[in-house]
Coordinates of C-alpha atoms in Angstrom, one line a residue:
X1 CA 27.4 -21.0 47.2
X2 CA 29.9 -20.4 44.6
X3 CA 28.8 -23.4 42.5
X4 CA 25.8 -21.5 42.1
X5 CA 26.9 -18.3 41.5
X6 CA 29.2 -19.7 38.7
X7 CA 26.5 -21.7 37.5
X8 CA 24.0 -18.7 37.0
X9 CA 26.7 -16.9 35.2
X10 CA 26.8 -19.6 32.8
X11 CA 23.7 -19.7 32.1
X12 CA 22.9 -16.0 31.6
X13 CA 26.0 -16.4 28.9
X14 CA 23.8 -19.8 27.1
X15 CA 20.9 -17.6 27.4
X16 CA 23.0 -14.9 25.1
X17 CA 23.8 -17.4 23.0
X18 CA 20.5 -19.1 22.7
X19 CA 18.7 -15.9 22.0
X20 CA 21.6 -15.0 19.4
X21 CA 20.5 -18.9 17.6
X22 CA 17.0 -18.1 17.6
X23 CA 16.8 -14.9 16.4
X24 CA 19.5 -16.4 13.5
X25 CA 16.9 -19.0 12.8
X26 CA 13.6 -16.8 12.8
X27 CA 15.4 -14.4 10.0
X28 CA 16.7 -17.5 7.9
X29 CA 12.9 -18.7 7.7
X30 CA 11.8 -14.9 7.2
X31 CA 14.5 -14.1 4.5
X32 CA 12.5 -14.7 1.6
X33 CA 8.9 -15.0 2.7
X34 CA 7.9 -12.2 0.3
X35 CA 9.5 -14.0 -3.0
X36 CA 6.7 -16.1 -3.9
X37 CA 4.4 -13.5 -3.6
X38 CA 6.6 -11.5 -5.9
X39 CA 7.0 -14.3 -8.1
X40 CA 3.5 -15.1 -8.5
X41 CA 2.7 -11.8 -10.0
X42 CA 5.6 -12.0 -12.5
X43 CA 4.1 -11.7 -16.1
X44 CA 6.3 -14.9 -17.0
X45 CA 5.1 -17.2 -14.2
X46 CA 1.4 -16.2 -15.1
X47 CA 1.7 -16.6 -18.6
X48 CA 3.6 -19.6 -18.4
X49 CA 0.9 -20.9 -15.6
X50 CA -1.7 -20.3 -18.3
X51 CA -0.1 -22.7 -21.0
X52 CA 2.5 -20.4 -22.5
X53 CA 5.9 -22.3 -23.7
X54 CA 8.2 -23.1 -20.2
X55 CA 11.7 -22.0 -22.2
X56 CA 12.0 -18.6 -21.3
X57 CA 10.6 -19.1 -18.1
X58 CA 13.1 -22.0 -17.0
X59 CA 16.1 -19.1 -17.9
X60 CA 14.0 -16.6 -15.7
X61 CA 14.1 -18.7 -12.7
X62 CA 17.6 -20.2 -13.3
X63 CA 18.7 -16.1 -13.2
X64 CA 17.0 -15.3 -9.9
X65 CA 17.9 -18.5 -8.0
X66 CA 22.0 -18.4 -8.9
X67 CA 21.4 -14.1 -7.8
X68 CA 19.6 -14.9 -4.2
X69 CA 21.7 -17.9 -3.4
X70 CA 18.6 -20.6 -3.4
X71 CA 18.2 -24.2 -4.2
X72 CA 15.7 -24.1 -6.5
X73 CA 12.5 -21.8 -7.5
X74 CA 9.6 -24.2 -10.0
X75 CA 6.2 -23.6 -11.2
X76 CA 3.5 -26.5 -10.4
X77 CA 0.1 -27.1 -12.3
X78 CA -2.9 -27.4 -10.5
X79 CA -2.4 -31.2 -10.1
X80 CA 1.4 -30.7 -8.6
X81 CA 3.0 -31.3 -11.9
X82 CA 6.1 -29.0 -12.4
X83 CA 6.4 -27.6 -15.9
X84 CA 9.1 -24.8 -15.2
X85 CA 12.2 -25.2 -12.8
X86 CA 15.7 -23.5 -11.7
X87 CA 17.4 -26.1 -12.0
X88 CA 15.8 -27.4 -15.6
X89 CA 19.4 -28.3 -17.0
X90 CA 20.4 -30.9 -13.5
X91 CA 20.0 -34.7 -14.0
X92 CA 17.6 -34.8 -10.7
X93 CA 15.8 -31.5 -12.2
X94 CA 12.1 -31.0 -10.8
X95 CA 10.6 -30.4 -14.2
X96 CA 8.3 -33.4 -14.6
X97 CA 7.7 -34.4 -11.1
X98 CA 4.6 -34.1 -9.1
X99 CA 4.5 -32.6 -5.7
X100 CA 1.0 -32.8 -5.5
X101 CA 1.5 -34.8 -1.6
X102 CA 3.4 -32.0 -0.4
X103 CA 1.2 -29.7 2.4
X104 CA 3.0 -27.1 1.5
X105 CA 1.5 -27.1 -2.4
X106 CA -2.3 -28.1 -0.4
X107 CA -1.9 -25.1 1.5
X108 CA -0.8 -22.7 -1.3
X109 CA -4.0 -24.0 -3.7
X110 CA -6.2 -23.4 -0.8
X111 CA -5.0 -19.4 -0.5
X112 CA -2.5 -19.3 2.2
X113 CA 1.2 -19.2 1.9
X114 CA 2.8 -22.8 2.1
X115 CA 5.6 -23.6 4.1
X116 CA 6.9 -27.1 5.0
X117 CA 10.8 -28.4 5.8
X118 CA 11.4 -31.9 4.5
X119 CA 14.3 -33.9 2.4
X120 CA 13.4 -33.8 -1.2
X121 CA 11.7 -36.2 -2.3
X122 CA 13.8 -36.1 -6.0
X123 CA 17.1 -35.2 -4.5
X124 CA 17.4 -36.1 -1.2
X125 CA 18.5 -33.0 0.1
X126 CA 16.8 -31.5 2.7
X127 CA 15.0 -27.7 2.8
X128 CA 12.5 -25.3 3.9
X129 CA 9.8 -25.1 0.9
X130 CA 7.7 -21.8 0.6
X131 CA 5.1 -21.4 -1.8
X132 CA 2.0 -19.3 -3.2
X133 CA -0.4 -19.9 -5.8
X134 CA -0.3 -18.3 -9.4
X135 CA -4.2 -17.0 -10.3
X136 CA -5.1 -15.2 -13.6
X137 CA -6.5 -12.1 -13.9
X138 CA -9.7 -13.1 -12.6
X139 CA -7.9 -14.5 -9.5
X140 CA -8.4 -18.3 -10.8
X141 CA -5.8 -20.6 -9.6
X142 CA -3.4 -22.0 -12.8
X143 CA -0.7 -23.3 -10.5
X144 CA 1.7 -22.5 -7.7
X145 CA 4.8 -21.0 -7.7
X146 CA 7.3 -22.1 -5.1
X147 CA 11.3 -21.8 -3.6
X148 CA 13.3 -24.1 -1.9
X149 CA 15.8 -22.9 1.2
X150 CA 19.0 -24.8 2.0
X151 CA 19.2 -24.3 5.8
X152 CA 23.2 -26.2 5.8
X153 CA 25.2 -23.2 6.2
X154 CA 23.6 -22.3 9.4
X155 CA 23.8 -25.9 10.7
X156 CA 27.6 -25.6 9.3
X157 CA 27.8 -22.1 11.6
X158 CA 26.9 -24.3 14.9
X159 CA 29.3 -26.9 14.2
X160 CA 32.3 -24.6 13.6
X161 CA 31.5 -22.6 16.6
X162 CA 31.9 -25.6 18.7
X163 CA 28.7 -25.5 20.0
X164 CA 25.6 -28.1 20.6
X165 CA 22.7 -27.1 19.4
X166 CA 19.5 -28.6 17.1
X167 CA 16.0 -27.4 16.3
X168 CA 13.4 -30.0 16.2
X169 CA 10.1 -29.2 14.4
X170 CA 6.5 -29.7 15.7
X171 CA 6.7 -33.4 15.9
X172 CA 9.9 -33.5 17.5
X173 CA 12.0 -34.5 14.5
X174 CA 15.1 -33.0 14.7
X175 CA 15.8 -30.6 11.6
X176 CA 19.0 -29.4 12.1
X177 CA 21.9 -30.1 14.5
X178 CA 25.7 -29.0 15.1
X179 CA 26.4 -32.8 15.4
X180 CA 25.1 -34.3 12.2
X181 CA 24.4 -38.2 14.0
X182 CA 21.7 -36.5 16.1
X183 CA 19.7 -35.3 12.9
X184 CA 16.7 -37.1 12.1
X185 CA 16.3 -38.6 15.1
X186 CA 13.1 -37.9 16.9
X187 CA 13.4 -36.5 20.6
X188 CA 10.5 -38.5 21.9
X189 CA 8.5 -41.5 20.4
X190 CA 6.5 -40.7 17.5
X191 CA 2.7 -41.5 18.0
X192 CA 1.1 -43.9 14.9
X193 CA -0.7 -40.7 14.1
X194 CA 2.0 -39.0 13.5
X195 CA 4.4 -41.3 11.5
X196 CA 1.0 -41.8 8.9
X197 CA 0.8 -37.8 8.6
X198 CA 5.1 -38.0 7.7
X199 CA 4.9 -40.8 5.9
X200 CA 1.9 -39.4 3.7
X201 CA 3.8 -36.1 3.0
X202 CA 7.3 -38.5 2.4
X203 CA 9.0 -35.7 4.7
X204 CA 12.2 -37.8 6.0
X205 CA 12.0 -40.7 3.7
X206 CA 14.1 -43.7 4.3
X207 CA 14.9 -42.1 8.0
X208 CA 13.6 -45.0 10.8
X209 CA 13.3 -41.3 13.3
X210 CA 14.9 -43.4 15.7
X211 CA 14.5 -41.7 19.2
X212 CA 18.0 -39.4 20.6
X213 CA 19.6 -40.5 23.1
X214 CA 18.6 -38.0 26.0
X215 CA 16.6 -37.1 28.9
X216 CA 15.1 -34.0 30.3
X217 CA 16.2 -33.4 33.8
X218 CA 15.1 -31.1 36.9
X219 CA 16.7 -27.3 37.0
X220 CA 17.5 -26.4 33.5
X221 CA 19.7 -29.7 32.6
X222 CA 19.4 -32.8 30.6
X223 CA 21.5 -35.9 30.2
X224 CA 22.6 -35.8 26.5
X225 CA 24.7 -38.9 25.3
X226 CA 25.6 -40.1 28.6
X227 CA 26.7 -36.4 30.0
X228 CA 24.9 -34.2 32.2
X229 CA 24.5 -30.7 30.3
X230 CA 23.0 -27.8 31.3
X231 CA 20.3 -27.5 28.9
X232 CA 17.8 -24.4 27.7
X233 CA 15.0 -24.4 25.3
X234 CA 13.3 -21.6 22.8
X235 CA 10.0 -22.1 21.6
X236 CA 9.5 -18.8 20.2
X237 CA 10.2 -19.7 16.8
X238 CA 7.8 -20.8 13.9
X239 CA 5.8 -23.3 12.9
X240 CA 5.8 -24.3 16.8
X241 CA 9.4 -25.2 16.4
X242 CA 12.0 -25.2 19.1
X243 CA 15.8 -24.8 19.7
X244 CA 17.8 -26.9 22.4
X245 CA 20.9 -25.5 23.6
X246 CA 23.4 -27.4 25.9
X247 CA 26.7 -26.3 27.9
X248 CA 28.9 -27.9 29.5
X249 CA 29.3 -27.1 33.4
X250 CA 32.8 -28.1 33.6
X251 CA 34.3 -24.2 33.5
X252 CA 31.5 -23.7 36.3
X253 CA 33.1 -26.7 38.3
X254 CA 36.5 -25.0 37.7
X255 CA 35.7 -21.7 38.9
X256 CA 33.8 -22.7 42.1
X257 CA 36.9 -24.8 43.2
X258 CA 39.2 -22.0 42.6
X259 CA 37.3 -19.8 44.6
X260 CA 37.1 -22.6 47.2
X261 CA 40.9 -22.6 46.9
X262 CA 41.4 -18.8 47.6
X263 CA 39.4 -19.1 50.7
X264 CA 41.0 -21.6 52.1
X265 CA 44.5 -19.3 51.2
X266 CA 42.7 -16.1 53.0
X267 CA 41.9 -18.1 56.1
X268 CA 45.6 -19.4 55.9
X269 CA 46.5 -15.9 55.5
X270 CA 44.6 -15.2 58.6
X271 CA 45.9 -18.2 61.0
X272 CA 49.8 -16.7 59.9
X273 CA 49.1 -13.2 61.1
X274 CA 47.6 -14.5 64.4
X275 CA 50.6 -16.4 64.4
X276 CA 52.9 -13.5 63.9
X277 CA 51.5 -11.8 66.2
X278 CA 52.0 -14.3 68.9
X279 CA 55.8 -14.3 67.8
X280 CA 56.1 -10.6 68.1
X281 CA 54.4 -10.6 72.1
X282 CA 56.6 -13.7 73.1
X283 CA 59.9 -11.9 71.4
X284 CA 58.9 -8.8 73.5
X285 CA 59.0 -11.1 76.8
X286 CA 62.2 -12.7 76.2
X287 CA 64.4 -9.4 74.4
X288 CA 66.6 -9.4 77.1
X289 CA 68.3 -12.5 76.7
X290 CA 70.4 -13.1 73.5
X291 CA 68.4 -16.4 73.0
X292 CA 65.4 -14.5 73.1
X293 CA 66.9 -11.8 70.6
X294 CA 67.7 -15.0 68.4
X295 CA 64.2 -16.1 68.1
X296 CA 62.8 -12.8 67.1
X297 CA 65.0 -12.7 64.6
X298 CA 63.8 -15.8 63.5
X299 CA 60.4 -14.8 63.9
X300 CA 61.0 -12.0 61.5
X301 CA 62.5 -14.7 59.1
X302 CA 59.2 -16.3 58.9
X303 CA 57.1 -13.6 58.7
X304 CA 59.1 -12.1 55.3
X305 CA 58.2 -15.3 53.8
X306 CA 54.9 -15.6 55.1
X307 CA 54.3 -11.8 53.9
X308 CA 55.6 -13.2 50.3
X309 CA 53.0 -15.8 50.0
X310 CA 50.6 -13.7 51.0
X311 CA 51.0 -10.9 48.1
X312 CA 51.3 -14.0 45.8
X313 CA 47.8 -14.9 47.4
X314 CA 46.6 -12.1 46.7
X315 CA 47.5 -11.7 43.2
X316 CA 46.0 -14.9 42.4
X317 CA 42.7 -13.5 44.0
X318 CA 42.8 -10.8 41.5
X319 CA 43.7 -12.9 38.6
X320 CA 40.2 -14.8 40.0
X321 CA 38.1 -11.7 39.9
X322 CA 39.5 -10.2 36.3
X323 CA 38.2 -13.8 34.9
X324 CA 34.9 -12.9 36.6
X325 CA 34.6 -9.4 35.0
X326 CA 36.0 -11.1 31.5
X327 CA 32.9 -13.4 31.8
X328 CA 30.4 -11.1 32.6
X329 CA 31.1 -8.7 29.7
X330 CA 30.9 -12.0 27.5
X331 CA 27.2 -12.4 28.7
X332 CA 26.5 -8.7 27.6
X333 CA 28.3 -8.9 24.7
X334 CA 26.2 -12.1 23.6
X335 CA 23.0 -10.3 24.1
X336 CA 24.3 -6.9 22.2
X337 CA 24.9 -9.8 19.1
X338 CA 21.5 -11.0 19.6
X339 CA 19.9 -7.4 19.6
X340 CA 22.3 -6.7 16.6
X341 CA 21.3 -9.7 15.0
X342 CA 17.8 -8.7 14.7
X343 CA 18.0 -5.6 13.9
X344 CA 20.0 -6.5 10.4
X345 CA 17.3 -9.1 9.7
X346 CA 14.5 -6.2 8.4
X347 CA 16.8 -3.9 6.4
X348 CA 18.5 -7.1 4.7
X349 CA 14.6 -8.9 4.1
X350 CA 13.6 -5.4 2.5
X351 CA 16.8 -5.0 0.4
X352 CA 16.4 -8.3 -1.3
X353 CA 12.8 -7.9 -1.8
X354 CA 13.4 -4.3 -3.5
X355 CA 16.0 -6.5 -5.8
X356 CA 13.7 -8.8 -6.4
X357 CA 11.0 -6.3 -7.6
X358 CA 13.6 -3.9 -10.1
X359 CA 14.6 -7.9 -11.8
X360 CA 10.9 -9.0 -12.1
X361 CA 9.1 -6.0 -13.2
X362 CA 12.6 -5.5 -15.6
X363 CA 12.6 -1.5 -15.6
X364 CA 14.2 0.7 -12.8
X365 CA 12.0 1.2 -9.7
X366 CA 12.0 4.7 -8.3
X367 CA 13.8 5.2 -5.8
X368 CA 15.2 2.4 -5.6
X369 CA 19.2 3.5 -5.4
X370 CA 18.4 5.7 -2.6
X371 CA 16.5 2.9 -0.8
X372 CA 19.1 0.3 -0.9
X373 CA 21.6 2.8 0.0
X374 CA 20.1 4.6 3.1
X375 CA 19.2 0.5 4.2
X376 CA 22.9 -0.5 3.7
X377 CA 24.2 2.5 5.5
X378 CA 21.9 1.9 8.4
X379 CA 23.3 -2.0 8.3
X380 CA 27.2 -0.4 8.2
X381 CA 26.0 2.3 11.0
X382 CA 24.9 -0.9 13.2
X383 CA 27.5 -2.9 13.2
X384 CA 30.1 0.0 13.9
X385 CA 28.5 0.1 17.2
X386 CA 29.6 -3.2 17.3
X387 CA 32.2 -2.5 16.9
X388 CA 32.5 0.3 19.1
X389 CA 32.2 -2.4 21.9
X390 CA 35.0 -4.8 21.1
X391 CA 37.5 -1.6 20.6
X392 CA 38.6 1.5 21.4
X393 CA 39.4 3.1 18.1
X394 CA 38.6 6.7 18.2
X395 CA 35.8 7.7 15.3
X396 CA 37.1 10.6 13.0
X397 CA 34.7 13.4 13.9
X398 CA 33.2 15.6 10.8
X399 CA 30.9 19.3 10.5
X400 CA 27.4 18.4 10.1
X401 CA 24.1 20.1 10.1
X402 CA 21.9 19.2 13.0
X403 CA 18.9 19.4 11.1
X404 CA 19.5 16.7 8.1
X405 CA 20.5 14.6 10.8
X406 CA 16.8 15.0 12.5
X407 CA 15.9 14.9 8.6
X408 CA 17.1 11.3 8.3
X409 CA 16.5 10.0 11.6
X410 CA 12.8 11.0 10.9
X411 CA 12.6 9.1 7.6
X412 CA 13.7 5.7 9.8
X413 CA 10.6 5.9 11.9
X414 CA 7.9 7.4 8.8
X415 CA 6.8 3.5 8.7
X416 CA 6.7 3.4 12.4
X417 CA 4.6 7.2 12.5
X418 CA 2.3 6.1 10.2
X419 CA 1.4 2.5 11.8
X420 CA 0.3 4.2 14.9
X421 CA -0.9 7.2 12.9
X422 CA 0.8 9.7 15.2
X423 CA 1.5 13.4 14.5
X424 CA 4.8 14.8 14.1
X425 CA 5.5 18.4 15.5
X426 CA 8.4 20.0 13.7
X427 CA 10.2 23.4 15.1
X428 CA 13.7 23.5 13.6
X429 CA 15.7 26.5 13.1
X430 CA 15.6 28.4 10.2
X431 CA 19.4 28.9 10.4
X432 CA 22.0 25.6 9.6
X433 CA 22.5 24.0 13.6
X434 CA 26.2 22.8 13.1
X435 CA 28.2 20.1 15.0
X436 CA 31.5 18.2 15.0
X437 CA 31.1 14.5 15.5
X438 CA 29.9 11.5 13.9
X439 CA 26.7 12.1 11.8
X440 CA 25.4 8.7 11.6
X441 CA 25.9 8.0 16.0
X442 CA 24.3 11.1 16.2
X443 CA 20.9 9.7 13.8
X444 CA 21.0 6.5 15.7
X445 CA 20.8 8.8 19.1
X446 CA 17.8 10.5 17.6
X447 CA 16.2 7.5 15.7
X448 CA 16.1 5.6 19.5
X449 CA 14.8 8.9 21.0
X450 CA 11.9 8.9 18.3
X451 CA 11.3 5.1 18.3
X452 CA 11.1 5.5 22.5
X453 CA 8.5 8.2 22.0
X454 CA 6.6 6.7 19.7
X455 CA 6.3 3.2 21.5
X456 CA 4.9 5.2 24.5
X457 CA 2.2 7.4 21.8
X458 CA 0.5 4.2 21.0
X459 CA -2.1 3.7 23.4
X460 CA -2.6 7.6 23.3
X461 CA -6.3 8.8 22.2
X462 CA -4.4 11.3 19.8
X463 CA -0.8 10.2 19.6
X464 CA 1.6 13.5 19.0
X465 CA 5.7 13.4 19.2
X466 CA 7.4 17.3 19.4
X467 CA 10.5 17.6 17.6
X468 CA 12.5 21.3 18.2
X469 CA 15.7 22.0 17.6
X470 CA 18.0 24.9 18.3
X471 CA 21.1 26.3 19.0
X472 CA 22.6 29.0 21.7
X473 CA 26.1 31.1 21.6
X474 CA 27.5 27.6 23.8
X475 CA 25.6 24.8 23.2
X476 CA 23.2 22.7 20.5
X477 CA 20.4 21.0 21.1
X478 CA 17.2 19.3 20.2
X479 CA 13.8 18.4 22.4
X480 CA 12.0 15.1 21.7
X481 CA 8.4 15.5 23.6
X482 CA 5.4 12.8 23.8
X483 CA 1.9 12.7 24.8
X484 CA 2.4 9.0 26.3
X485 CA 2.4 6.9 29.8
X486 CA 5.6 9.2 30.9
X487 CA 8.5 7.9 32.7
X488 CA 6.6 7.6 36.4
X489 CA 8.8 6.7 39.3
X490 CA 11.9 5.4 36.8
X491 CA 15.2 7.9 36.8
X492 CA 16.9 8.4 33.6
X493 CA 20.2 6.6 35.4
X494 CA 18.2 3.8 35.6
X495 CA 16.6 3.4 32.1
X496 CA 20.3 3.9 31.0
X497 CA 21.3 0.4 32.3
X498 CA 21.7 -2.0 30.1
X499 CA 19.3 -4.2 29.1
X500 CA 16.6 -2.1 31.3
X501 CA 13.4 -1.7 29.4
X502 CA 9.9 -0.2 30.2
X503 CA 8.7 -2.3 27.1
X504 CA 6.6 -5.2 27.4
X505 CA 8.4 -8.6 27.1
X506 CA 9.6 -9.3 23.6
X507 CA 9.3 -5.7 23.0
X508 CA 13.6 -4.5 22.9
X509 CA 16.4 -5.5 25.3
X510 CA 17.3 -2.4 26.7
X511 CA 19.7 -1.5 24.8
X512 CA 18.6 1.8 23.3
X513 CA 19.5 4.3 26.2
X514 CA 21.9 2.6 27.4
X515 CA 24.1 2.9 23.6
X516 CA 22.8 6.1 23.2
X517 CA 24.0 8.0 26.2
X518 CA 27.6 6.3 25.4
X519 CA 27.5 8.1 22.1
X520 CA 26.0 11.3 23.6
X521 CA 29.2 11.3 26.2
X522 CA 31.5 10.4 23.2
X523 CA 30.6 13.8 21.9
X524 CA 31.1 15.4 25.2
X525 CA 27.4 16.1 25.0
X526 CA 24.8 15.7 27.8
X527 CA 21.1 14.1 27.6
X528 CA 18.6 14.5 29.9
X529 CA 14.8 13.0 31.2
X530 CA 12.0 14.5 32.7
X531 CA 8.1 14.6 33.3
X532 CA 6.3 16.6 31.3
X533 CA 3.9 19.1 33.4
X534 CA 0.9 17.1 31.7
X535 CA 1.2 13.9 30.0
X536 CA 4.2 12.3 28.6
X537 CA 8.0 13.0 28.9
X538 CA 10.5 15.3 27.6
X539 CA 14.0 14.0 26.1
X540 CA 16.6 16.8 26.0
X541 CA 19.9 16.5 24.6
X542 CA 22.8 19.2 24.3
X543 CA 26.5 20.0 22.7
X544 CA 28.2 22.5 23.5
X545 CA 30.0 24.3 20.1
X546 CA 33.5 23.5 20.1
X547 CA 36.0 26.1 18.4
X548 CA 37.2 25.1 14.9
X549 CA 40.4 25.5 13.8
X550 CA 39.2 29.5 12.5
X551 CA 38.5 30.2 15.7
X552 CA 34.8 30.2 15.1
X553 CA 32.1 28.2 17.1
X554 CA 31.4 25.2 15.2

C-alpha cells in the first residue's frame, strides 16, 4: 500500500517535470517561427534574391544572426544554391552549397513554411532548419530565405540537471538526449522505407541509427540500459515528435520501507503499553510484600525507558511525514514552473519579433519602446510570483490609482477581446480610486479576472464583460461581470484550489484563482463569486482604505 502511494507521488512530481520539458521544447521550436517570414520581406534579401550583388547582404545577415544568438541565416536560389550566408567569412561557410535535397527548402518553394531537424550536411553539426520563400513583387518565387537553430543548450540543460530525458522525432530517431551515447540511435527498427526517405534528405549522415537499448514495459515503466525506470511519454509536441522521461524508483523504495519501519515501531509501541499495563495490575497484587514493592519499582524502570523510545518513535514518525509534505510542494512547485514556463514563451517570441522588425525595416517602429517595456515588465511581474512561492520576503507596498491599474490590465487582454470580438463595458469613477499595495499583483489579479471572463464569453451569441469600479468611505472595489456559461454547481473555495480548472484540457492549469486570491489576501483584501440573476457570473473584489501616515484614508 505504501509502495503505491510513494510511487504515485513520484510520478505526479515526473509529470511536473515532464510537462516543464515539453513546454521548454515547444517554445525553443516556436522562438523564431516568425524570422523567415520577416526576413523574406527585407528589401535586401529581395533584391539580392533578384540578382543584386551578395556583399551587403552577407554583412546584413552576419548582424542579425550574432544579435539573436543563431547558427546561421542564408539565402538559396531557386535550385538550392546559396549565394548569401551568416557565416560567409567561416571555412565550412554555406555560400556555394546546394541544399536543394533538403524538405525543408521543397516545402518552402511549394508556399508553406519549411521546417526539418538534421546534422548539416556541410558542418556536421546538427539543428532545427526553418525556412520561407523570397517572391518579387509579383509574388514570383526568386529563392528562399532560411535559419538554422542550435538546440545544444537545452540538451546541455537536461544533462546538468541530472536528469534522463530525449526527444525522438517522427521516425523514432532520437534528436536530443541528457546522455549524449543515446543520440542518434533509433528507439525501434527503422522500416526500408524509411531509411530511403533519411537517406535521400542526408538527415543523420554517417549515423548506422542503431536501435537503444530499451523496452517499453506494463504501468508507466520501461527497462532502459538494463534498469527498470519509471517511464512517461509527451506527444504533444510538433512535427509528431515526442519526449521520454525516466525516474528512478529507488527514493520510492526508500520511503515505503520507512514507513513499513514505523509501523512495525507503533505496533511495538503498542505490545509495551499492554505490557505495562500488565506490570502495573500484577504490582497492585503483590504491594504488600517488599518483594513485590521491588518489582514495581522495577517495572517503573522499564517503563521510563520504554516511554523514551517511544517519544524517539514518534519523532522519527514526524521527521517521515515533514518529507512527505516537502515532496508534495515539490510536485506543485514543478507544475507552477511549467505554467510559468509558458507563459514567458509569448511575451519573449513577440519581443524578438518587434526587434527583428525596428533592425530590418532600419527606422524606429512606433511604439515600439512602450511595447517592449510593458512585455518585459509583464515577464519581471511573472516571475516575482515565483518568486513569491519559494520565499517569504515581504513586497514594499506603494499609493496607486485603481483605475490605471484596470487601464493596463485591459490592454493585456485587447488581443484576447478582439479575437472573440466581445464588448467591454466600462463604469469607473470619475474621481482617482487609491490603494496601498503592489500595483503590478494587483493587474495580474485583474488581468486573470478578465482573461476568466472572457474564456467563458466565447461561445456567447453576443459576448459582453462589465468592468465598474468604485470606491466607499471603507473600502475599494471593482466588479468584473460576463454574459457566459456561469459558475453552476462549483463554489468559489473550490475553483481557488490549485490546479482546479473549469477549462477544457490543455486550456490552463488552474492556477489563476488559486494565485490570485493569495495576492488578494496579501493586501488584506477579500474576493468574492456568484451567479448572476441571468446568465453569467459576477467577480467582486474589495479593500478596505487603510490610514496613511496623514491620517487620511488612502
Amino acid at each position: 500500500m505504501s509502495y503505491r502511494y510513494f510511487r504515485a507521488e513520484e510520478l505526479s512530481r515526473a509529470e511536473g517535470r515532464l510537462s516543464l520539458y515539453g513546454s521548454s521544447v515547444t517554445a525553443e521550436l516556436e522562438r523564431f517561427s516568425h524570422l523567415t517570414h520577416v526576413l523574406a520581406r527585407d528589401t535586401f534579401v529581395v533584391e539580392t534574391a533578384a540578382g543584386a550583388p551578395t556583399g551587403a547582404l552577407n554583412r546584413r545577415l552576419e548582424g542579425f544572426a550574432d544579435q539573436a544568438g543563431l547558427d546561421a541565416i542564408y539565402l538559396m536560389e531557386q535550385d538550392g544554391l546559396t549565394v548569401a550566408a551568416s557565416n560567409f567569412r567561416d571555412s565550412a561557410s554555406f555560400v556555394g552549397q546546394n541544399y536543394g535535397f533538403r524538405p525543408y527548402f521543397r516545402q518552402a518553394l511549394e508556399g508553406q513554411q519549411g521546417r526539418f531537424y538534421a546534422i548539416g550536411a556541410t558542418t556536421g553539426l546538427p539543428g532545427y532548419f526553418i525556412a520561407d520563400a523570397v517572391r518579387d513583387a509579383a509574388g514570383y518565387v526568386d529563392g528562399v530565405v532560411a535559419i538554422k537553430i542550435d538546440f545544444s543548450q537545452l540538451e546541455e540543460g537536461w544533462r546538468k540537471a541530472g536528469e534522463q530525458v530525449l526527444l525522438a522525432n517522427e521516425d523514432g530517431v532520437i534528436l536530443l538526449a541528457s546522455n549524449p551515447d543515446w543520440r542518434y540511435r533509433v528507439l525501434h527498427a527503422l522500416s526500408a522505407d524509411q531509411r530511403t526517405r533519411i537517406e535521400a534528405a542526408q538527415q543523420f549522415p554517417g549515423q548506422p541509427l542503431a536501435v537503444l537499448d530499451w523496452s517499453d514495459l506494463p504501468d508507466q515503466r520501461a527497462r532502459l540500459t538494463g534498469s527498470d525506470r519509471l517511464h512517461l511519454t509527451t506527444a504533444d509536441l510538433p512535427h509528431g515528435w515526442e519526449l521520454h522521461y525516466f525516474a528512478s524508483d529507488e527514493r520510492v523504495v526508500d520511503r515505503s520501507w520507512l514507513v513499513s519501519a514505523s509501523v512495525v515501531v507503533l505496533a511495538g509501541l503498542g505490545f509495551i503499553l499492554f505490557q505495562v499495563q500488565r506490570a502495573r495490575r500484577m504490582g497492585e497484587a503483590l504491594q504488600r510484600s517488599e518483594e513485590e514493592e521491588a518489582q514495581l519499582r522495577q517495572a517503573n524502570e522499564r517503563l521510563a525507558v520504554e516511554i523514551t523510545e517511544r517519544r524517539s518513535a514518534e519523532r522519527r514518525l514526524q521527521r517521515t511525514r515533514n518529507e512527505l509534505e516537502r515532496a508534495s510542494r515539490l510536485a506543485a512547485l514543478g507544475q507552477l514552473a511549467a505554467s510559468v514556463t509558458h507563459e514567458l514563451g509569448q511575451p519573449i517570441a513577440a519581443m524578438r519579433n518587434h526587434l527583428a522588425a525596428a533592425e530590418i525595416t532600419a527606422r524606429e517602429a512606433p511604439g515600439l519602446t512602450c511595447k517592449i517595456g510593458a512585455l518585459v515588465e509583464r515577464m519581471e511581474g511573472i516571475t516575482r510570483q515565483l518568486k513569491f512561492f519559494a520565499r517569504s520576503d515581504v513586497e514594499e507596498f506603494t499609493a496607486f490609482d485603481l483605475r490605471t491599474a484596470m487601464e493596463a490590465a485591459l490592454a493585456l487582454v485587447a488581443p484576447n477581446v478582439r479575437e472573440i470580438g466581445a464588448t467591454i463595458q466600462l463604469d469607473l469613477c470619475k474621481a482617482p480610486v487609491m490603494l496601498r499595495g503592489s500595483k503590478l499583483r494587483i493587474e495580474q489579479v485583474m488581468t486573470n479576472l478578465l482573461r476568466n471572463a472572457l474564456d467563458a464569453v466565447e461561445e456567447a451569441e453576443t459576448p459582453t464583460v462589465s468592468v465598474r469600479l468604485g470606491a466607499t468611505e471603507s473600502e475599494s472595489w471593482f466588479e468584473i461581470r460576463d454574459n457566459g456559461h456561469g459558475l453552476g454547481a462549483a463554489t468559489l473555495a473550490e475553483l481557488q484550489e490549485p490546479f482546479v480548472t473549469t477549462r477544457e484540457s490543455g486550456r490552463g492549469m488552474g492556477l489563476g484563482l488559486a494565485i490570485s486570491a493569495s495576492i488578494v489576501k496579501d493586501h488584506g483584501g477579500v474576493m468574492s463569486a456568484r451567479n448572476a440573476r441571468t446568465v453569467g457570473t459576477v467577480f467582486r473584489v474589495s479593500f478596505p482604505k487603510a490610514e496613511t501616515e496623514e491620517g487620511e484614508l488612502a
